[in-house]
Amino acid sequence: MTAAHDPQHSSRPLRILVAPDKFKGSLTARQAAESIAAGILDAVPDSEITLLPVADGGEGTIDALVAAGAELHQATISGPLGEPLEAAWASLKDLAVVEMAQAAGLQLIPQPSAATAEAASTYGVGQLILDALDSGFRKIIVGAGGVATTDAGAGALLALGLTLLGPDGARITNGTHAVHATALDASTFDPRLRDAELVIATDVGVPLVGARGAARLFGPQKGADPAAVQRLERRLESWNDLLVSAFGADTSAMPGVGAAGGFAVGFLAAGIGRITSGIGLIGELIGLDAAMSRSDLVIVGEGSLDDQSLEGKAPIAIARAATRRDIPVLALSGVIQSATRSRLLADGILSADCIFDLTEDKDAAINRAQSLLRVLAARAMRRFETEVSGPGGLTGISAKAGSL
């Protein structure tokens, strides 16, 4: 029997797990969790609340791990456009975690454009992996997401020792120029990679190229205009052709290789990395499963709930895990696409509310996100208490799913 069906619930406070991802551009996951908690207490003062800020491998992953007790490390690396950058990675016991957004994040580029979309490199991500190796770690997770890059991880592979040669035999030292490479030499990889376990964490299950690939689906978000998207697509195709020629494995259609600008494709082809679920892995590290098992209600959220969220990003992955346990779920966000709202309810989420339900002023929604999210959470909780958890407590809640 799960907590959601506990007939004794009415005799004790409601136990609520608040597990949002970041509200990009306005609130960190921690700030969002605190705002939601304040709203819950406004509506149901005797609630027992557990705050668990989450991430699925993208921006905010390091913050979520540090909040769960991980140790923070600093390194000086090359940023996405080659500028010197202080970046962080984390360790938890024998595990190192590198967040790509720390080294190659879109937030590091003040004015994304077609030029920056084509110039951005993952070289600094490779440098963070090297720093973890230098510190003695041999199991390394790379959180893939939130990046400005579409270099298919070529920059990171160069930092890790891969040799790329151009038509004239000259060595290529910039991953964004990998499109010009005609040969590669993997024997120059850092030898420590042979004994390392490199896991690329993502929940964006897209292929390398095509309509739902790295360039065409995500390039415009990084500043690429239609012409730049076409050039990026050709870059990815050319790079993959070279990888297939060198390693004999075409990994371009594997779900997830198109995430984070195609970062994983070279690691998989070279046999020095594998892909796993971001929220599954990060959730395990921060104790998500145990926290959920103690809860009567789960509240998830992120800045935008849209089609990409439904691919399995953190809020939806958590919601699906909760509904499998018959634990009710409420979703809060900054904005929800109209087509997405009905699909959220079909996934078993009881209600999905957004800040734009309270105001249509975009500037206000961003600048007042903290207070508006508190109001939104209070409203959702009052409705939940009245319409679902009122008479009869939480028993029979599954029958009421989607009725809010």
Short mmCIF file of C-alpha atoms in Angstrom, two decimals:
data_model
loop_
_atom_site.label_atom_id
_atom_site.label_comp_id
_atom_site.label_asym_id
_atom_site.label_seq_id
_atom_site.Cartn_x
_atom_site.Cartn_y
_atom_site.Cartn_z
CA MET A 1 0.00 0.00 0.00
CA THR A 2 1.42 3.35 -1.00
CA ALA A 3 1.17 6.51 1.05
CA ALA A 4 -1.45 7.78 -1.39
CA HIS A 5 -3.83 5.01 -0.35
CA ASP A 6 -3.12 5.08 3.39
CA PRO A 7 -6.51 5.04 5.13
CA GLN A 8 -4.88 6.66 8.15
CA HIS A 9 -3.83 9.74 6.15
CA SER A 10 -6.61 11.92 7.58
CA SER A 11 -5.12 11.50 11.08
CA ARG A 12 -1.73 12.96 10.18
CA PRO A 13 -0.31 15.89 8.17
CA LEU A 14 -0.11 15.61 4.42
CA ARG A 15 3.43 14.62 3.40
CA ILE A 16 4.45 16.46 0.25
CA LEU A 17 7.55 16.03 -1.89
CA VAL A 18 8.45 19.23 -3.76
CA ALA A 19 10.80 18.26 -6.59
CA PRO A 20 11.05 20.94 -9.28
CA ASP A 21 13.73 21.53 -11.89
CA LYS A 22 14.91 25.09 -12.57
CA PHE A 23 12.64 27.77 -14.01
CA LYS A 24 15.17 28.84 -16.61
CA GLY A 25 15.83 32.57 -16.70
CA SER A 26 14.07 33.28 -13.41
CA LEU A 27 14.52 30.69 -10.63
CA THR A 28 16.98 27.98 -9.72
CA ALA A 29 15.50 24.62 -8.76
CA ARG A 30 16.17 25.43 -5.09
CA GLN A 31 14.42 28.82 -5.34
CA ALA A 32 11.47 27.23 -7.13
CA ALA A 33 11.19 24.54 -4.45
CA GLU A 34 11.23 27.16 -1.69
CA SER A 35 8.54 29.26 -3.41
CA ILE A 36 6.32 26.22 -3.90
CA ALA A 37 6.81 25.20 -0.26
CA ALA A 38 5.80 28.67 0.92
CA GLY A 39 2.63 28.47 -1.17
CA ILE A 40 1.80 25.03 0.21
CA LEU A 41 2.07 26.33 3.77
CA ASP A 42 -0.11 29.30 2.88
CA ALA A 43 -2.84 26.85 1.88
CA VAL A 44 -2.22 23.86 4.16
CA PRO A 45 -0.18 25.07 7.15
CA ASP A 46 0.25 21.67 8.81
CA SER A 47 1.81 19.98 5.76
CA GLU A 48 5.08 18.10 6.10
CA ILE A 49 7.24 19.19 3.17
CA THR A 50 10.40 17.64 1.75
CA LEU A 51 12.36 19.86 -0.65
CA LEU A 52 14.30 18.01 -3.32
CA PRO A 53 15.52 20.29 -6.16
CA VAL A 54 16.20 18.10 -9.19
CA ALA A 55 17.93 18.14 -12.55
CA ASP A 56 18.11 15.69 -15.45
CA GLY A 57 21.73 16.25 -16.40
CA GLY A 58 21.33 19.74 -17.80
CA GLU A 59 21.93 23.11 -16.17
CA GLY A 60 21.45 22.87 -12.40
CA THR A 61 22.71 19.30 -12.02
CA ILE A 62 25.71 20.34 -9.92
CA ASP A 63 23.50 22.49 -7.68
CA ALA A 64 21.11 19.57 -7.11
CA LEU A 65 23.98 17.26 -6.18
CA VAL A 66 25.64 19.76 -3.86
CA ALA A 67 22.29 20.25 -2.11
CA ALA A 68 22.29 16.48 -1.59
CA GLY A 69 25.78 16.52 -0.05
CA ALA A 70 28.19 16.30 -2.99
CA GLU A 71 31.60 18.01 -2.83
CA LEU A 72 32.25 20.90 -5.19
CA HIS A 73 35.44 21.20 -7.27
CA GLN A 74 36.67 24.15 -9.37
CA ALA A 75 38.76 24.21 -12.54
CA THR A 76 39.92 26.84 -15.02
CA ILE A 77 38.93 25.79 -18.52
CA SER A 78 38.05 27.14 -21.96
CA GLY A 79 34.50 28.40 -22.27
CA PRO A 80 32.26 27.70 -25.28
CA LEU A 81 33.93 30.44 -27.36
CA GLY A 82 37.45 29.79 -26.06
CA GLU A 83 37.45 32.35 -23.26
CA PRO A 84 39.04 31.44 -19.88
CA LEU A 85 36.33 30.24 -17.52
CA GLU A 86 36.05 29.10 -13.91
CA ALA A 87 33.76 26.08 -13.87
CA ALA A 88 32.62 23.53 -11.32
CA TRP A 89 32.17 19.79 -11.16
CA ALA A 90 31.07 17.63 -8.24
CA SER A 91 32.00 14.37 -6.56
CA LEU A 92 29.98 12.00 -4.43
CA LYS A 93 31.94 9.11 -2.90
CA ASP A 94 33.83 7.50 -5.80
CA LEU A 95 31.81 9.25 -8.49
CA ALA A 96 32.58 12.49 -10.38
CA VAL A 97 29.83 14.48 -12.09
CA VAL A 98 30.51 16.95 -14.89
CA GLU A 99 27.72 19.28 -16.00
CA MET A 100 28.16 20.27 -19.64
CA ALA A 101 26.34 23.56 -19.06
CA GLN A 102 29.12 24.63 -16.68
CA ALA A 103 31.61 24.59 -19.57
CA ALA A 104 29.51 25.01 -22.70
CA GLY A 105 26.16 26.31 -21.51
CA LEU A 106 23.96 28.58 -23.56
CA GLN A 107 23.75 30.87 -20.52
CA LEU A 108 27.47 31.60 -20.98
CA ILE A 109 26.82 33.36 -24.30
CA PRO A 110 25.28 36.82 -23.74
CA GLN A 111 23.91 37.19 -27.26
CA PRO A 112 23.46 33.88 -29.07
CA SER A 113 23.66 34.20 -32.84
CA ALA A 114 24.30 32.11 -35.92
CA ALA A 115 28.00 32.83 -35.50
CA THR A 116 28.11 31.66 -31.88
CA ALA A 117 25.98 28.61 -32.67
CA GLU A 118 28.62 27.51 -35.18
CA ALA A 119 31.67 28.55 -33.14
CA ALA A 120 30.73 27.10 -29.72
CA SER A 121 32.89 24.15 -28.65
CA THR A 122 32.77 21.44 -25.98
CA TYR A 123 36.56 21.57 -25.45
CA GLY A 124 36.01 22.81 -21.89
CA VAL A 125 33.79 19.82 -21.13
CA GLY A 126 36.72 17.56 -22.00
CA GLN A 127 38.92 19.65 -19.71
CA LEU A 128 36.51 19.09 -16.81
CA ILE A 129 36.61 15.34 -17.48
CA LEU A 130 40.43 15.54 -17.42
CA ASP A 131 40.31 17.41 -14.11
CA ALA A 132 38.18 14.63 -12.64
CA LEU A 133 40.66 12.04 -13.96
CA ASP A 134 43.54 14.06 -12.48
CA SER A 135 41.72 13.96 -9.14
CA GLY A 136 41.67 10.18 -9.23
CA PHE A 137 38.09 9.51 -10.32
CA ARG A 138 37.46 6.72 -12.80
CA LYS A 139 33.66 6.73 -12.83
CA ILE A 140 32.50 9.98 -14.39
CA ILE A 141 28.99 11.11 -15.26
CA VAL A 142 28.57 13.82 -17.86
CA GLY A 143 25.24 15.62 -17.56
CA ALA A 144 24.25 16.47 -21.14
CA GLY A 145 21.99 19.44 -21.74
CA GLY A 146 21.59 23.20 -21.79
CA VAL A 147 24.52 23.78 -24.13
CA ALA A 148 25.34 26.34 -26.82
CA THR A 149 27.26 23.77 -28.86
CA THR A 150 26.56 21.58 -31.87
CA ASP A 151 30.04 20.12 -32.36
CA ALA A 152 29.00 16.51 -31.65
CA GLY A 153 31.47 16.36 -28.78
CA ALA A 154 34.48 16.77 -31.09
CA GLY A 155 35.92 19.54 -28.91
CA ALA A 156 35.73 17.38 -25.78
CA LEU A 157 37.34 14.44 -27.60
CA LEU A 158 40.22 16.69 -28.70
CA ALA A 159 40.74 17.79 -25.09
CA LEU A 160 40.87 14.10 -24.15
CA GLY A 161 43.66 13.47 -26.63
CA LEU A 162 42.01 12.48 -29.91
CA THR A 163 44.04 13.48 -32.97
CA LEU A 164 42.21 14.89 -36.00
CA LEU A 165 43.95 15.46 -39.32
CA GLY A 166 42.88 17.61 -42.24
CA PRO A 167 43.26 16.92 -45.98
CA ASP A 168 46.82 18.28 -45.93
CA GLY A 169 47.78 16.15 -42.94
CA ALA A 170 47.79 19.15 -40.62
CA ARG A 171 46.46 18.60 -37.13
CA ILE A 172 43.01 20.09 -36.37
CA THR A 173 42.81 21.55 -32.89
CA ASN A 174 39.31 23.05 -32.92
CA GLY A 175 36.37 20.68 -32.63
CA THR A 176 34.12 22.95 -34.67
CA HIS A 177 36.50 22.35 -37.60
CA ALA A 178 36.04 18.57 -37.40
CA VAL A 179 33.94 18.81 -40.56
CA HIS A 180 37.24 19.29 -42.42
CA ALA A 181 38.91 16.24 -40.87
CA THR A 182 39.75 13.35 -43.18
CA ALA A 183 41.43 11.07 -40.62
CA LEU A 184 41.62 10.54 -36.90
CA ASP A 185 43.94 8.73 -34.51
CA ALA A 186 42.37 7.33 -31.33
CA SER A 187 45.68 5.92 -30.05
CA THR A 188 46.48 9.37 -28.65
CA PHE A 189 43.49 9.36 -26.27
CA ASP A 190 44.40 9.84 -22.61
CA PRO A 191 45.29 6.26 -21.53
CA ARG A 192 43.30 6.65 -18.30
CA LEU A 193 40.12 6.50 -20.38
CA ARG A 194 40.73 2.76 -20.87
CA ASP A 195 40.12 2.19 -17.16
CA ALA A 196 37.38 4.79 -16.77
CA GLU A 197 33.61 4.41 -16.90
CA LEU A 198 32.15 7.43 -18.68
CA VAL A 199 28.37 7.76 -18.52
CA ILE A 200 26.50 10.43 -20.49
CA ALA A 201 23.24 11.30 -18.74
CA THR A 202 20.35 12.62 -20.81
CA ASP A 203 16.60 12.18 -21.14
CA VAL A 204 16.31 13.82 -24.55
CA GLY A 205 16.01 10.73 -26.74
CA VAL A 206 16.70 12.26 -30.14
CA PRO A 207 19.01 11.05 -32.95
CA LEU A 208 22.03 12.92 -34.29
CA VAL A 209 20.56 14.23 -37.56
CA GLY A 210 17.22 14.69 -39.28
CA ALA A 211 14.10 16.67 -38.44
CA ARG A 212 14.38 15.78 -34.74
CA GLY A 213 18.17 15.81 -34.61
CA ALA A 214 20.68 18.06 -32.88
CA ALA A 215 20.89 20.81 -35.49
CA ARG A 216 17.35 21.09 -36.83
CA LEU A 217 15.50 20.65 -33.54
CA PHE A 218 17.78 22.57 -31.19
CA GLY A 219 19.94 24.78 -33.43
CA PRO A 220 17.43 27.66 -33.57
CA GLN A 221 17.34 27.79 -29.75
CA LYS A 222 21.11 28.40 -29.86
CA GLY A 223 20.87 31.30 -32.30
CA ALA A 224 21.24 29.40 -35.58
CA ASP A 225 19.34 30.81 -38.54
CA PRO A 226 18.12 28.45 -41.32
CA ALA A 227 21.41 28.67 -43.24
CA ALA A 228 23.44 27.96 -40.09
CA VAL A 229 21.18 25.02 -39.25
CA GLN A 230 21.95 23.52 -42.66
CA ARG A 231 25.69 23.98 -42.13
CA LEU A 232 25.47 22.43 -38.68
CA GLU A 233 23.55 19.47 -40.12
CA ARG A 234 26.25 18.92 -42.74
CA ARG A 235 28.90 19.18 -40.00
CA LEU A 236 27.21 16.44 -37.99
CA GLU A 237 26.80 14.19 -41.05
CA SER A 238 30.44 14.65 -42.06
CA TRP A 239 31.70 13.99 -38.53
CA ASN A 240 29.57 10.87 -38.22
CA ASP A 241 30.86 9.57 -41.58
CA LEU A 242 34.42 9.92 -40.27
CA LEU A 243 33.52 8.14 -37.02
CA VAL A 244 31.93 5.25 -38.91
CA SER A 245 34.98 4.99 -41.14
CA ALA A 246 37.37 5.02 -38.18
CA PHE A 247 35.50 2.84 -35.67
CA GLY A 248 33.10 0.81 -37.80
CA ALA A 249 30.07 1.70 -35.67
CA ASP A 250 27.26 4.01 -36.71
CA THR A 251 25.65 5.26 -33.50
CA SER A 252 23.88 8.25 -35.04
CA ALA A 253 20.37 6.80 -34.79
CA MET A 254 20.63 5.78 -31.14
CA PRO A 255 18.17 7.62 -28.89
CA GLY A 256 19.98 10.37 -27.01
CA VAL A 257 22.99 10.89 -29.29
CA GLY A 258 21.43 14.11 -30.60
CA ALA A 259 21.15 15.60 -27.12
CA ALA A 260 23.49 18.45 -26.16
CA GLY A 261 24.52 19.12 -29.74
CA GLY A 262 25.26 15.48 -30.52
CA PHE A 263 27.78 15.22 -27.69
CA ALA A 264 27.60 11.44 -27.17
CA VAL A 265 28.05 10.20 -30.73
CA GLY A 266 31.86 10.17 -30.78
CA PHE A 267 32.16 8.73 -27.28
CA LEU A 268 29.85 5.86 -28.22
CA ALA A 269 31.55 5.20 -31.56
CA ALA A 270 34.98 5.11 -29.90
CA GLY A 271 33.72 2.80 -27.16
CA ILE A 272 34.64 5.15 -24.31
CA GLY A 273 31.17 6.13 -23.14
CA ARG A 274 27.56 5.07 -22.86
CA ILE A 275 24.20 6.83 -22.47
CA THR A 276 21.83 6.48 -19.54
CA SER A 277 18.74 8.25 -18.23
CA GLY A 278 19.63 11.59 -16.69
CA ILE A 279 16.82 11.85 -14.18
CA GLY A 280 17.14 8.15 -13.34
CA LEU A 281 20.81 8.51 -12.50
CA ILE A 282 20.66 11.92 -10.84
CA GLY A 283 17.52 10.87 -8.98
CA GLU A 284 19.35 7.88 -7.55
CA LEU A 285 22.21 10.08 -6.37
CA ILE A 286 19.95 12.59 -4.60
CA GLY A 287 17.66 9.99 -3.00
CA LEU A 288 14.55 10.65 -5.09
CA ASP A 289 13.08 7.15 -4.76
CA ALA A 290 13.30 7.11 -0.96
CA ALA A 291 11.82 10.61 -0.70
CA MET A 292 8.94 9.64 -2.98
CA SER A 293 8.15 6.50 -0.99
CA ARG A 294 7.51 8.64 2.10
CA SER A 295 5.14 11.04 0.30
CA ASP A 296 1.37 11.39 -0.11
CA LEU A 297 1.70 13.98 -2.86
CA VAL A 298 4.44 14.98 -5.32
CA ILE A 299 4.73 18.44 -6.87
CA VAL A 300 6.94 18.79 -9.94
CA GLY A 301 7.76 21.77 -12.11
CA GLU A 302 10.05 23.62 -14.49
CA GLY A 303 10.05 26.85 -16.43
CA SER A 304 8.33 25.49 -19.52
CA LEU A 305 6.28 22.34 -19.90
CA ASP A 306 6.19 21.55 -23.60
CA ASP A 307 6.74 18.77 -26.13
CA GLN A 308 10.38 18.44 -25.08
CA SER A 309 9.25 17.88 -21.48
CA LEU A 310 7.15 14.95 -22.67
CA GLU A 311 10.29 13.32 -24.09
CA GLY A 312 11.02 12.39 -20.46
CA LYS A 313 12.70 15.43 -18.90
CA ALA A 314 12.89 15.59 -15.11
CA PRO A 315 9.36 16.77 -14.16
CA ILE A 316 7.61 14.27 -16.40
CA ALA A 317 9.92 11.39 -15.52
CA ILE A 318 9.27 12.03 -11.82
CA ALA A 319 5.54 12.38 -12.39
CA ARG A 320 5.38 9.08 -14.25
CA ALA A 321 7.34 7.34 -11.49
CA ALA A 322 4.95 8.73 -8.87
CA THR A 323 1.79 7.77 -10.74
CA ARG A 324 3.12 4.21 -11.10
CA ARG A 325 3.11 4.16 -7.29
CA ASP A 326 -0.41 5.68 -7.18
CA ILE A 327 1.01 8.85 -5.63
CA PRO A 328 -0.86 11.91 -6.93
CA VAL A 329 1.11 14.58 -8.80
CA LEU A 330 0.60 18.28 -9.36
CA ALA A 331 2.65 20.16 -11.97
CA LEU A 332 3.59 23.85 -11.81
CA SER A 333 5.50 25.82 -14.42
CA GLY A 334 6.13 29.21 -15.93
CA VAL A 335 4.32 28.40 -19.15
CA ILE A 336 2.51 25.36 -20.53
CA GLN A 337 1.86 24.77 -24.21
CA SER A 338 -1.88 24.31 -24.73
CA ALA A 339 -1.44 20.95 -26.45
CA THR A 340 0.85 19.79 -23.66
CA ARG A 341 -1.63 20.43 -20.84
CA SER A 342 -4.05 17.72 -21.97
CA ARG A 343 -1.19 15.27 -22.50
CA LEU A 344 0.05 15.94 -18.95
CA LEU A 345 -3.37 15.02 -17.61
CA ALA A 346 -3.36 11.90 -19.76
CA ASP A 347 -0.08 10.95 -18.08
CA GLY A 348 -1.91 10.88 -14.74
CA ILE A 349 -0.97 14.35 -13.48
CA LEU A 350 -3.95 15.67 -11.53
CA SER A 351 -3.49 19.32 -12.46
CA ALA A 352 -1.05 21.44 -14.43
CA ASP A 353 -0.89 25.16 -13.66
CA CYS A 354 1.43 27.88 -14.91
CA ILE A 355 2.41 31.40 -13.96
CA PHE A 356 0.87 32.65 -17.21
CA ASP A 357 -2.49 31.58 -15.74
CA LEU A 358 -1.94 34.45 -13.28
CA THR A 359 -0.45 37.06 -15.63
CA GLU A 360 0.08 37.41 -19.36
CA ASP A 361 2.82 40.00 -18.82
CA LYS A 362 6.04 38.18 -19.74
CA ASP A 363 8.30 40.61 -17.86
CA ALA A 364 6.18 40.26 -14.73
CA ALA A 365 6.16 36.48 -15.07
CA ILE A 366 9.97 36.48 -15.07
CA ASN A 367 10.70 39.27 -12.60
CA ARG A 368 8.03 38.22 -10.11
CA ALA A 369 8.41 34.48 -10.64
CA GLN A 370 9.19 33.77 -6.99
CA SER A 371 6.06 35.42 -5.57
CA LEU A 372 3.80 34.30 -8.43
CA LEU A 373 4.92 30.68 -8.08
CA ARG A 374 4.04 30.88 -4.39
CA VAL A 375 0.54 32.11 -5.27
CA LEU A 376 0.20 29.40 -7.92
CA ALA A 377 1.24 26.66 -5.48
CA ALA A 378 -1.23 27.88 -2.85
CA ARG A 379 -4.04 27.90 -5.40
CA ALA A 380 -3.19 24.39 -6.61
CA MET A 381 -3.04 23.08 -3.04
CA ARG A 382 -6.38 24.62 -2.04
CA ARG A 383 -8.00 23.02 -5.07
CA PHE A 384 -6.30 19.71 -4.30
CA GLU A 385 -7.50 19.75 -0.69
CA THR A 386 -11.05 20.66 -1.72
CA GLU A 387 -11.60 18.48 -4.76
CA VAL A 388 -9.37 15.48 -4.19
CA SER A 389 -8.14 15.07 -0.68
CA GLY A 390 -11.25 16.39 1.04
CA PRO A 391 -13.94 13.91 2.13
CA GLY A 392 -12.47 10.43 2.29
CA GLY A 393 -8.84 11.61 2.30
CA LEU A 394 -6.69 10.34 -0.55
CA THR A 395 -8.40 6.97 -0.97
CA GLY A 396 -9.79 6.49 -4.43
CA ILE A 397 -7.66 9.29 -5.80
CA SER A 398 -6.81 7.46 -9.02
CA ALA A 399 -10.45 7.63 -10.06
CA LYS A 400 -10.32 11.41 -9.82
CA ALA A 401 -7.14 11.85 -11.87
CA GLY A 402 -7.46 14.64 -14.38
CA SER A 403 -10.63 16.04 -12.84
CA LEU A 404 -9.03 19.15 -11.36
#
